[in-house]
Short mmCIF file of C-alpha atoms in Angstrom, two decimals:
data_model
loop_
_atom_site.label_atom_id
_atom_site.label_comp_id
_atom_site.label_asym_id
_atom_site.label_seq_id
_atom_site.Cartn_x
_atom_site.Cartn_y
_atom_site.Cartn_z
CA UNK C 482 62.52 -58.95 -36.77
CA UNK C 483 59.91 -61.18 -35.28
CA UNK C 484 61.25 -63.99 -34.01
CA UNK C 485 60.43 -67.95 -36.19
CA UNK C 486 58.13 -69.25 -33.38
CA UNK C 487 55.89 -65.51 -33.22
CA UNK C 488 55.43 -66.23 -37.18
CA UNK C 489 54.58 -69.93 -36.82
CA UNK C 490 52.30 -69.42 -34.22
CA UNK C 491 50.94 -65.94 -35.85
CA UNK C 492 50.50 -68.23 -39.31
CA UNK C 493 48.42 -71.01 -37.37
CA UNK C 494 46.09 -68.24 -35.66
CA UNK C 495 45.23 -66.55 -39.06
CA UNK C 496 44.70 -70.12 -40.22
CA UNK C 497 42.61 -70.93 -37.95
CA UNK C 498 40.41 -67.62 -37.28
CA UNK C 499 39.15 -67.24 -40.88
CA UNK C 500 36.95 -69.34 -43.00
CA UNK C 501 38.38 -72.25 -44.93
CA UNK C 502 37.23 -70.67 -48.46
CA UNK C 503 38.65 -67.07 -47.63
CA UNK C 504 41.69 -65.95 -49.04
CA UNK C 505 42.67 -63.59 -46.42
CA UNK C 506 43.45 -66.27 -44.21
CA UNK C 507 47.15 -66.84 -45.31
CA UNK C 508 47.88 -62.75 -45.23
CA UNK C 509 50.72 -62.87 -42.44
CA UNK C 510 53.59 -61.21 -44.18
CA UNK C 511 54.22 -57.27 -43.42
CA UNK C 512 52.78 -54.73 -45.71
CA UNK C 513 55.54 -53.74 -48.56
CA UNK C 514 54.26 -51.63 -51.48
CA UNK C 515 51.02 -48.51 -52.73
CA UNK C 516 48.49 -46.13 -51.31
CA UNK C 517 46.45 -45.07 -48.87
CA UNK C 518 43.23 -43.65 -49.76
CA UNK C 519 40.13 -42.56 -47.16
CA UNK C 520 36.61 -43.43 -47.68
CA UNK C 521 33.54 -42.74 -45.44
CA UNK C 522 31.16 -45.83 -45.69
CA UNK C 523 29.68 -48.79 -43.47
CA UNK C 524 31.94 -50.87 -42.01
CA UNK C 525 33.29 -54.16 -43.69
CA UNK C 526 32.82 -57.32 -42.13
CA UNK C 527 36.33 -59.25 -43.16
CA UNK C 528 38.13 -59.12 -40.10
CA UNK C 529 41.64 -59.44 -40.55
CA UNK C 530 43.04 -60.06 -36.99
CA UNK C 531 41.45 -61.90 -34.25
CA UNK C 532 41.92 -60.81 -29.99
CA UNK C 533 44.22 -64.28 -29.82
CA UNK C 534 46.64 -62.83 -32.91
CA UNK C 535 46.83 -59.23 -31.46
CA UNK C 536 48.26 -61.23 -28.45
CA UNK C 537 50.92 -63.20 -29.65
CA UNK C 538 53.13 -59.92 -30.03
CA UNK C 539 50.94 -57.97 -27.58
CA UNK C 540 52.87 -54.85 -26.99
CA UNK C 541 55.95 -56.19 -28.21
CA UNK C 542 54.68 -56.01 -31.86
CA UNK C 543 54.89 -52.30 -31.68
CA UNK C 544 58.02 -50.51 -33.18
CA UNK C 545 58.73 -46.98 -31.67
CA UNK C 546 59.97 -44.83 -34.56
CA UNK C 547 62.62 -42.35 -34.29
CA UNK C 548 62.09 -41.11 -37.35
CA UNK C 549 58.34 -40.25 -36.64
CA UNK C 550 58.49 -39.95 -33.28
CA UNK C 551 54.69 -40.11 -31.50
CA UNK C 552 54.40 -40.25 -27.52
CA UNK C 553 50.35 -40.40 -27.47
CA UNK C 554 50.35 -42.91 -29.92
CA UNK C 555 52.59 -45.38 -29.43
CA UNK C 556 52.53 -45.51 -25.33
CA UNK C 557 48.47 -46.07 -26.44
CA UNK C 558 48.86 -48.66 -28.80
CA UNK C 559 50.88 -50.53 -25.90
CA UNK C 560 48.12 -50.10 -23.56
CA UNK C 561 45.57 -51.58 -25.53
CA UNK C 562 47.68 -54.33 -26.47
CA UNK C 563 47.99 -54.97 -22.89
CA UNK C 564 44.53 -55.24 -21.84
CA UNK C 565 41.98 -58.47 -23.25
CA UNK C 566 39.32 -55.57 -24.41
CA UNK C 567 42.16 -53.23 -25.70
CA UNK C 568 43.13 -55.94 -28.34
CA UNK C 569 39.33 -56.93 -29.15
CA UNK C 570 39.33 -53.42 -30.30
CA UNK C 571 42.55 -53.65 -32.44
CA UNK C 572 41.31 -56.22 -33.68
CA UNK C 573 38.07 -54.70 -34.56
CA UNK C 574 39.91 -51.89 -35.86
CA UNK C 575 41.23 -53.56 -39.23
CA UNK C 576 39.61 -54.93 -42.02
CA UNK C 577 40.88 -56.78 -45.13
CA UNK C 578 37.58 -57.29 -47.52
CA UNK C 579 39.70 -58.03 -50.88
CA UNK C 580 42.29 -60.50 -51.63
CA UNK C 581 45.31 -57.84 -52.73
CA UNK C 582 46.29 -57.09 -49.28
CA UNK C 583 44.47 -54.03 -49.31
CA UNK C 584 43.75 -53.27 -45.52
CA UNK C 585 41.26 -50.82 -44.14
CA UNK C 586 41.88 -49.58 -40.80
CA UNK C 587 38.95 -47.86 -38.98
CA UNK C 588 39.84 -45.81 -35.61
CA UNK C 589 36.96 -46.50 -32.93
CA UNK C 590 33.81 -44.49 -33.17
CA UNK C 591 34.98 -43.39 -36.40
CA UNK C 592 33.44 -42.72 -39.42
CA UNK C 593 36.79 -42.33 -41.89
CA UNK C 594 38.67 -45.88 -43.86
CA UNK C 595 42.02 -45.56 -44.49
CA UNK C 596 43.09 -47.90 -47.07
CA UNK C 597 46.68 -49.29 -46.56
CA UNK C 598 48.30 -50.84 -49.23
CA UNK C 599 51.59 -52.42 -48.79
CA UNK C 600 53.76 -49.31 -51.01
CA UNK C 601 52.27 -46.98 -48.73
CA UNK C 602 54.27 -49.27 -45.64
CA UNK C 603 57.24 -48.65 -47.47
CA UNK C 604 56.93 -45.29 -48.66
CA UNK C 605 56.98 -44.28 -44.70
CA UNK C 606 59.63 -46.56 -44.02
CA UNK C 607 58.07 -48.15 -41.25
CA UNK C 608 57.20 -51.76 -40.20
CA UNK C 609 56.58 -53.04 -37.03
CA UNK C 610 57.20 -56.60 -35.37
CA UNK C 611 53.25 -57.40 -35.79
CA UNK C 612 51.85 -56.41 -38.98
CA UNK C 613 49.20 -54.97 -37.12
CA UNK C 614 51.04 -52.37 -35.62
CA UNK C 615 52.43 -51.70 -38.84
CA UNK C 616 48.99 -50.66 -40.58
CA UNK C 617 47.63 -48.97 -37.32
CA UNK C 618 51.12 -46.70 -37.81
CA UNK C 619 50.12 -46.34 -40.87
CA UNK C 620 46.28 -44.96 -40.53
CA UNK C 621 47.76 -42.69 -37.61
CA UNK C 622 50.35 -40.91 -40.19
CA UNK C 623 47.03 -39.84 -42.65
CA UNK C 624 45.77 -38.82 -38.72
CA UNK C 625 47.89 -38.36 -36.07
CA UNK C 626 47.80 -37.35 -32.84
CA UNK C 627 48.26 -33.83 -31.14
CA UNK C 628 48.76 -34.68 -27.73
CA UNK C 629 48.99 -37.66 -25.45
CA UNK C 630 45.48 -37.71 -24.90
CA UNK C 631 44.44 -37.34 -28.22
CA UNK C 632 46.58 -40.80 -29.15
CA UNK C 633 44.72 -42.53 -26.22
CA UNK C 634 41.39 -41.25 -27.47
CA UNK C 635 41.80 -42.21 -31.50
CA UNK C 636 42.49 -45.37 -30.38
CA UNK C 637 40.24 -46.51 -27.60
CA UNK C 638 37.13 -43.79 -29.33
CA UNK C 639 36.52 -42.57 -26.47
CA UNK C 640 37.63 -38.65 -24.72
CA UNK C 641 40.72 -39.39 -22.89
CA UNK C 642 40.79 -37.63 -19.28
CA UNK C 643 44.21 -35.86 -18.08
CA UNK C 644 45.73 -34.58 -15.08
CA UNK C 645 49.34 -32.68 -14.66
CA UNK C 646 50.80 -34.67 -12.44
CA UNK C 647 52.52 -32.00 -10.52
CA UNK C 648 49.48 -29.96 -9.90
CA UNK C 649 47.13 -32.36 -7.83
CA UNK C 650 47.84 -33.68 -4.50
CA UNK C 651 49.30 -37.05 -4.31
CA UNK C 652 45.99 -39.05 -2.96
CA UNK C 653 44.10 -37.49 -6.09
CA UNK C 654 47.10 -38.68 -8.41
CA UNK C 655 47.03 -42.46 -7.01
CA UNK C 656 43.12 -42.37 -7.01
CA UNK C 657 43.33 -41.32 -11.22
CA UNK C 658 45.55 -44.03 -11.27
CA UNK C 659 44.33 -46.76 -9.55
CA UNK C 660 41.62 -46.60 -10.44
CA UNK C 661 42.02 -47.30 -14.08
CA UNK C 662 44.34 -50.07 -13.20
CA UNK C 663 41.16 -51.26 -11.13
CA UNK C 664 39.08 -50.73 -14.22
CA UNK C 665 41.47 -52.76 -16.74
CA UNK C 666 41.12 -48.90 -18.60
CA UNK C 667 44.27 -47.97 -20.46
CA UNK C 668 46.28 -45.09 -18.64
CA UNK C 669 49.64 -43.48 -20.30
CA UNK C 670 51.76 -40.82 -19.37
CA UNK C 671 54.30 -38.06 -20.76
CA UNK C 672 57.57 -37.41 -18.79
CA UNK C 673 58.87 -33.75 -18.55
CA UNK C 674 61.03 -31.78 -20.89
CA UNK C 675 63.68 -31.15 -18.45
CA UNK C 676 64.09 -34.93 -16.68
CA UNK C 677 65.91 -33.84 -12.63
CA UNK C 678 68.57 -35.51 -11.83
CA UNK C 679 69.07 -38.39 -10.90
CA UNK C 680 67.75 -39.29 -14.08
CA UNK C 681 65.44 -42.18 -14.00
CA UNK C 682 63.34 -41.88 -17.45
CA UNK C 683 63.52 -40.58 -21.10
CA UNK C 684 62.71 -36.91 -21.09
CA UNK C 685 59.69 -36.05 -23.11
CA UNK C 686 58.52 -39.46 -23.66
CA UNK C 687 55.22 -41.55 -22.97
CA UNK C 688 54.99 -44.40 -21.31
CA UNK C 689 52.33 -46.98 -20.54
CA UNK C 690 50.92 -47.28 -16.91
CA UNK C 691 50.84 -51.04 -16.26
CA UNK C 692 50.14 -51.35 -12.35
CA UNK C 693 49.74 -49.43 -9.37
CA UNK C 694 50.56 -51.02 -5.53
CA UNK C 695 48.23 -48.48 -2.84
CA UNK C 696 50.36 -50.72 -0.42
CA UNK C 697 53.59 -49.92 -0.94
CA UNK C 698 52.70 -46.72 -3.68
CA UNK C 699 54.62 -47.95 -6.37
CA UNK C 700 53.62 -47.28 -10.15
CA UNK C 701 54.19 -49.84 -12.83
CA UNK C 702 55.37 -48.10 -15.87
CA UNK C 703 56.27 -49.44 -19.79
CA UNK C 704 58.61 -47.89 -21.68
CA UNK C 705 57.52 -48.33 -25.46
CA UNK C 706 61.00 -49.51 -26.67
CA UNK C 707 61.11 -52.48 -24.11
CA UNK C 708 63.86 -54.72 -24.66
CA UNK C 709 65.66 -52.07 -25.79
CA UNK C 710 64.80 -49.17 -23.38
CA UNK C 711 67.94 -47.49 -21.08
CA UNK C 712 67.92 -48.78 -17.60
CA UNK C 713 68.41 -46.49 -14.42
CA UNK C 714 68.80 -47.17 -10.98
CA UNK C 715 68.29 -45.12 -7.67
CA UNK C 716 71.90 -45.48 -5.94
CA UNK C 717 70.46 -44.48 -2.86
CA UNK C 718 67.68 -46.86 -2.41
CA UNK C 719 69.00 -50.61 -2.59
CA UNK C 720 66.02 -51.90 -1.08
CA UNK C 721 63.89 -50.76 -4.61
CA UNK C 722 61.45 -48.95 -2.28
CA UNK C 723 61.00 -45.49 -4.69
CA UNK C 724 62.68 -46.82 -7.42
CA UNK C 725 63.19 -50.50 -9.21
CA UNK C 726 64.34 -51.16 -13.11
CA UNK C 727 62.87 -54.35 -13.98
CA UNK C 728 63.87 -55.91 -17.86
CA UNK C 729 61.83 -55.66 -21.14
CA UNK C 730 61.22 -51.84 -20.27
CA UNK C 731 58.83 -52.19 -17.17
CA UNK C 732 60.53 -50.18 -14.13
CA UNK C 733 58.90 -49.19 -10.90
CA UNK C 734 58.63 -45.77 -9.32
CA UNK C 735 56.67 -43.86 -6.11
CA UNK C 736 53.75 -42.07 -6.29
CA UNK C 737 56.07 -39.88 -4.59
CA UNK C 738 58.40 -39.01 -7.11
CA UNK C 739 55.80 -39.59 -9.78
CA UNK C 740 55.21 -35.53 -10.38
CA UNK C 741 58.79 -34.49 -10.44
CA UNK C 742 59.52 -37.28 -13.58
CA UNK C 743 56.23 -37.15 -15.43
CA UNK C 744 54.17 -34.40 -16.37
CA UNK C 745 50.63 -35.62 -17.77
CA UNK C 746 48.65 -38.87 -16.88
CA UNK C 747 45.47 -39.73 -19.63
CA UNK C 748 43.14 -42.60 -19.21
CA UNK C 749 40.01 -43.75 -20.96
CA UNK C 750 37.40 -45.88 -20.37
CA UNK C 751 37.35 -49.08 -23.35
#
């Protein structure tokens, strides 16, 4: 659930971001109820969401579904949520021209609409904290993803460029990450299918690259469930120099151990 003030303050930004005369500027509320359709044509000037609204969730407005599980995507959506130009293009992304809470959602560099209604929400049992995430989710299940770097690429419209982690040397691996870090570029990775013990991540799962120290050569990494991610520790390193858990699902590891945990890196420019 989102939490009073994120609704108040979510309420005053859509209030404030459209024109006085428009009657899309009270739409807050979460999609509940009809189709999705897709249409090719020019697109719409009603912007639904402003850079400042995107933000007041950020990444936390994303829900990770069990039920329809998607690596690429959701890791993705977290990076862009993360980075000022990565919500200017959310926000960019989604359109609501009529006053029936009909939303259009249009990927980057894309040429296809997909018309969310609120049944259609429902109907795929799945609503996010931020209703943005919700119709994004929504536009990705009429679309989605193949791979990790196909997620990255739908969303930011631009190809996404990968590496396997555990077949480049380490000083090429810290230089694909860096410098997209450097860049402000959203980076995102997949962990392996068979996680080594001890286990420090989810097996299988993507995460969002957040930071990257050449000092000390310790990755920043996002789990997509946050809050509510599993926490691991290193019990033989109490001074957090390969490994640290941090809270809200941001954990540190070294460049090091990087390849035996994770198995694909993708970044795109934005």
């Amino acid at each position: 659930m989102e939490t009073e003030e994120g609704r108040q303050a979510l309420k005053n930004a859509m209030a404030a971001s459209a024109p006085a005369a428009s009657p899309s500027s009270s739409r807050t509320a979460h999609a509940s109820a009809s189709t999705t359709a897709t249409t090719r044509s020019t697109r719409p000037r009603d912007a639904a969401f402003t850079a400042d609204i995107i933000a007041i969730e950020g990444a936390n407005g994303i829900t990770p579904f069990v039920t329809y599980p998607d690596a690429g995507l959701e890791c993705s959506m977290a990076a862009m949520a993360l980075l000022p130009r990565g919500r200017e293009i959310i926000a960019d992304m989604i359109r609501c021209p009529s006053s029936q809470d009909i939303y259009i959602v249009r990927f980057p560099n894309s040429s296809t609409d997909y018309h969310i209604t609120p049944a259609k929400m429902e109907s795929y049992q799945m609503k996010d904290k931020a209703l943005w995430a919700t119709l994004i989710h929504g536009a990705a299940r009429e679309n989605p993803a193949q791979s990790l770097e196909q997620g990255l690429s739908m969303l930011t419209g631009h190809p996404a460029e990968k590496i396997i982690a555990n077949n480049t040397t380490q000083p090429a691996l810290a230089a694909f990450i860096g410098d997209a870090i450097k860049k402000q570029h959203p980076i995102v990775c997949l962990s392996t299918d068979d996680v080594p013990k001890p286990v420090l991540v989810e097996e299988f799962a993507g995460y969002t690259i957040t930071g990257f120290d050449a000092g000390t050569g310790m990755v920043t990494l996002r789990n997509p469930h946050a809050g509510n991610s599993r926490r691991f520790r290193l019990e033989d390193d109490p001074e957090h120099k390969k490994y640290e858990q941090m809270n809200d699902g941001y954990f540190k590891i070294h460049i090091s151990l990087f390849p035996k945990y994770f198995k694909e890196v993708a970044r795109s420019p934005i």
